[in-house]
Tab-separated table of C-alpha atoms in Angstrom:
chain	number	residue	atom	x	y	z
A	472	MET	CA	203.001	3.466	115.103
A	473	LYS	CA	201.409	0.015	115.353
A	474	GLU	CA	197.692	-0.435	115.782
A	475	PRO	CA	196.903	-2.350	118.961
A	476	ARG	CA	195.870	-5.928	118.212
A	477	PRO	CA	192.377	-6.808	119.460
A	478	SER	CA	192.379	-9.240	122.349
A	479	GLN	CA	191.254	-12.806	121.803
A	480	LYS	CA	188.053	-12.093	123.766
A	481	GLN	CA	187.228	-9.149	121.492
A	482	GLU	CA	187.758	-11.315	118.408
A	483	GLU	CA	185.541	-14.070	119.838
A	484	ALA	CA	182.845	-11.514	120.681
A	485	LYS	CA	182.875	-10.292	117.065
A	486	LYS	CA	182.368	-13.848	115.791
A	487	ALA	CA	179.648	-14.822	118.300
A	488	PRO	CA	176.257	-14.941	116.634
A	489	GLU	CA	173.735	-12.356	117.774
A	490	THR	CA	170.345	-13.492	119.036
A	491	LYS	CA	167.044	-11.705	119.430
A	492	THR	CA	163.769	-12.800	120.993
A	493	PHE	CA	160.350	-12.080	119.484
A	494	SER	CA	157.147	-12.246	121.523
A	495	THR	CA	154.089	-14.373	120.918
A	496	GLU	CA	152.307	-11.158	119.840
A	497	PHE	CA	154.803	-10.829	116.985
A	498	ILE	CA	154.039	-14.415	115.942
A	499	ARG	CA	150.272	-13.814	116.222
A	500	ASP	CA	150.484	-10.778	113.932
A	501	ARG	CA	152.470	-12.684	111.299
A	502	VAL	CA	150.208	-15.754	111.422
A	503	LYS	CA	147.105	-13.583	111.102
A	504	ILE	CA	148.551	-11.993	107.943
A	505	LEU	CA	149.415	-15.452	106.626
A	506	LEU	CA	145.880	-16.756	107.194
A	507	THR	CA	144.055	-13.681	105.898
A	508	SER	CA	146.132	-13.777	102.711
A	509	HIS	CA	144.629	-17.159	101.826
A	510	LYS	CA	141.945	-16.862	99.165
A	511	ASN	CA	139.764	-19.489	100.887
A	512	ILE	CA	139.701	-17.779	104.273
A	513	GLN	CA	137.154	-15.017	104.493
A	514	GLU	CA	137.890	-13.893	108.045
A	515	VAL	CA	140.048	-14.711	111.063
A	516	LYS	CA	137.560	-14.464	113.947
A	517	SER	CA	140.052	-15.186	116.718
A	518	LEU	CA	143.697	-16.120	117.038
A	519	GLU	CA	145.550	-16.972	120.229
A	520	VAL	CA	149.253	-17.754	120.442
A	521	ASN	CA	150.539	-19.310	123.653
A	522	GLY	CA	154.132	-20.253	124.280
A	523	ASN	CA	155.316	-22.845	126.755
A	524	GLY	CA	158.865	-24.133	126.866
A	525	ASN	CA	159.940	-25.254	123.402
A	526	GLN	CA	156.445	-25.196	121.923
A	527	ILE	CA	153.947	-22.618	120.742
A	528	THR	CA	150.253	-23.379	120.406
A	529	LEU	CA	148.170	-21.525	117.827
A	530	THR	CA	144.407	-21.599	118.316
A	531	THR	CA	142.249	-19.908	115.711
A	532	THR	CA	138.708	-19.719	114.462
A	533	VAL	CA	138.257	-18.744	110.833
A	534	ILE	CA	135.395	-18.314	108.427
A	535	ALA	CA	136.250	-20.347	105.340
A	536	LYS	CA	135.011	-19.855	101.788
A	537	LYS	CA	133.705	-23.091	100.339
A	538	GLY	CA	131.509	-22.425	97.342
A	539	ILE	CA	128.545	-20.441	98.632
A	540	ALA	CA	129.001	-21.812	102.175
A	541	ARG	CA	130.912	-19.885	104.842
A	542	PRO	CA	131.628	-22.508	107.501
A	543	THR	CA	133.272	-21.645	110.796
A	544	VAL	CA	136.403	-23.706	111.352
A	545	GLY	CA	138.466	-24.138	114.500
A	546	VAL	CA	142.155	-24.951	114.195
A	547	GLN	CA	144.688	-25.717	116.883
A	548	ALA	CA	148.314	-26.330	115.940
A	549	VAL	CA	151.322	-27.051	118.109
A	550	LEU	CA	154.628	-25.782	116.727
A	551	GLU	CA	158.034	-27.070	117.797
A	552	ASN	CA	161.692	-26.900	116.825
A	553	LYS	CA	163.351	-29.088	114.225
A	554	GLY	CA	166.682	-28.522	112.506
A	555	GLY	CA	166.932	-24.745	112.977
A	556	ALA	CA	163.326	-24.168	111.892
A	557	ILE	CA	159.813	-24.467	113.279
A	558	ILE	CA	157.485	-27.290	112.259
A	559	ILE	CA	153.951	-28.386	113.077
A	560	LYS	CA	154.139	-31.086	115.746
A	561	SER	CA	150.398	-31.723	115.704
A	562	TYR	CA	147.156	-30.090	114.686
A	563	LYS	CA	143.433	-30.476	115.227
A	564	ILE	CA	140.682	-29.160	112.969
A	565	ASP	CA	137.185	-28.659	114.270
A	566	ALA	CA	134.841	-28.500	111.289
A	567	ASN	CA	131.784	-30.140	109.825
A	568	PHE	CA	132.730	-33.648	108.629
A	569	ILE	CA	131.641	-32.737	105.081
A	570	ILE	CA	134.254	-30.008	104.714
A	571	LYS	CA	136.908	-31.120	107.234
A	572	GLY	CA	139.169	-32.743	104.606
A	573	THR	CA	138.897	-29.779	102.273
A	574	VAL	CA	139.647	-27.334	105.068
A	575	GLU	CA	142.596	-29.438	106.165
A	576	ASP	CA	143.986	-29.316	102.623
A	577	LEU	CA	143.618	-25.512	102.640
A	578	ILE	CA	144.939	-24.577	106.087
A	579	VAL	CA	147.677	-27.100	106.920
A	580	PRO	CA	149.948	-26.087	104.002
A	581	LYS	CA	149.682	-22.450	105.191
A	582	LEU	CA	150.638	-23.476	108.727
A	583	ASN	CA	153.652	-25.322	107.303
A	584	GLU	CA	154.825	-21.958	105.914
A	585	VAL	CA	154.962	-20.295	109.352
A	586	SER	CA	158.709	-20.799	109.840
A	587	LYS	CA	159.536	-19.522	106.347
A	588	ILE	CA	157.224	-16.495	106.673
A	589	LEU	CA	158.598	-15.568	110.103
A	590	LYS	CA	162.180	-15.937	108.883
A	591	GLU	CA	161.600	-13.815	105.764
A	592	HIS	CA	159.827	-11.097	107.739
A	593	ILE	CA	162.563	-10.944	110.388
A	594	GLU	CA	165.298	-10.795	107.736
A	595	LYS	CA	163.508	-7.919	106.036
A	596	GLN	CA	162.777	-6.096	109.304
A	597	GLU	CA	166.283	-6.564	110.730
A	598	ASN	CA	168.076	-6.245	107.382
A	599	ARG	CA	170.255	-9.301	108.023
A	600	GLU	CA	170.239	-13.014	107.464
A	601	VAL	CA	168.645	-15.378	109.963
A	602	GLY	CA	170.830	-18.394	110.709
A	603	GLU	CA	168.447	-20.262	112.997
A	604	ILE	CA	164.928	-19.781	114.271
A	605	LYS	CA	163.561	-21.714	117.246
A	606	ILE	CA	161.111	-21.647	120.115
A	607	GLU	CA	162.663	-21.146	123.520
A	608	ASN	CA	160.894	-20.291	126.780
A	609	GLY	CA	157.636	-19.963	124.851
A	610	GLU	CA	158.962	-17.233	122.547
A	611	LEU	CA	160.669	-17.069	119.196
A	612	LYS	CA	164.450	-16.946	119.452
A	613	VAL	CA	166.367	-15.965	116.343
A	614	THR	CA	170.088	-16.392	115.863
A	615	PHE	CA	171.421	-14.243	113.075
A	616	ALA	CA	173.979	-15.637	110.656
A	617	VAL	CA	177.544	-14.550	111.306
A	618	THR	CA	179.029	-12.762	108.341
A	619	GLU	CA	182.754	-12.275	108.110
A	620	ALA	CA	183.965	-8.776	107.341
A	621	THR	CA	185.659	-8.565	103.967
A	622	PRO	CA	189.149	-7.062	104.154
A	623	ILE	CA	189.643	-3.906	102.136
């Protein structure tokens, strides 16, 4: 007896990439871990993540470690989509002019890792490869990579 052949719609559905949306709270939790893991950040005092359209704004106040000083630093960064990843569109650092450049050198590279960190965490949590990550409707939208089944 012949096995029924799947319809064309069923085959297309199998090949369609799956997407999942993650809230701004998810992003906030990941960014907080990213910042607190930095050896030159003593404490994250506040962290807000607000999504709007195709952008997410991160606003944080941290206590930095700079020698014996513990300056309070304000950072605001706007994230946007670029080439299947998330990049920093712009940022503003509110700090004493003496340490502003140093703080910028410490924090901006960490913010540039946001897309990579989010992607790695989602892949680990979901146990599958992320094909694309982007901001849509103020939230994180992930499209998982389509993997072809290997015939036996």
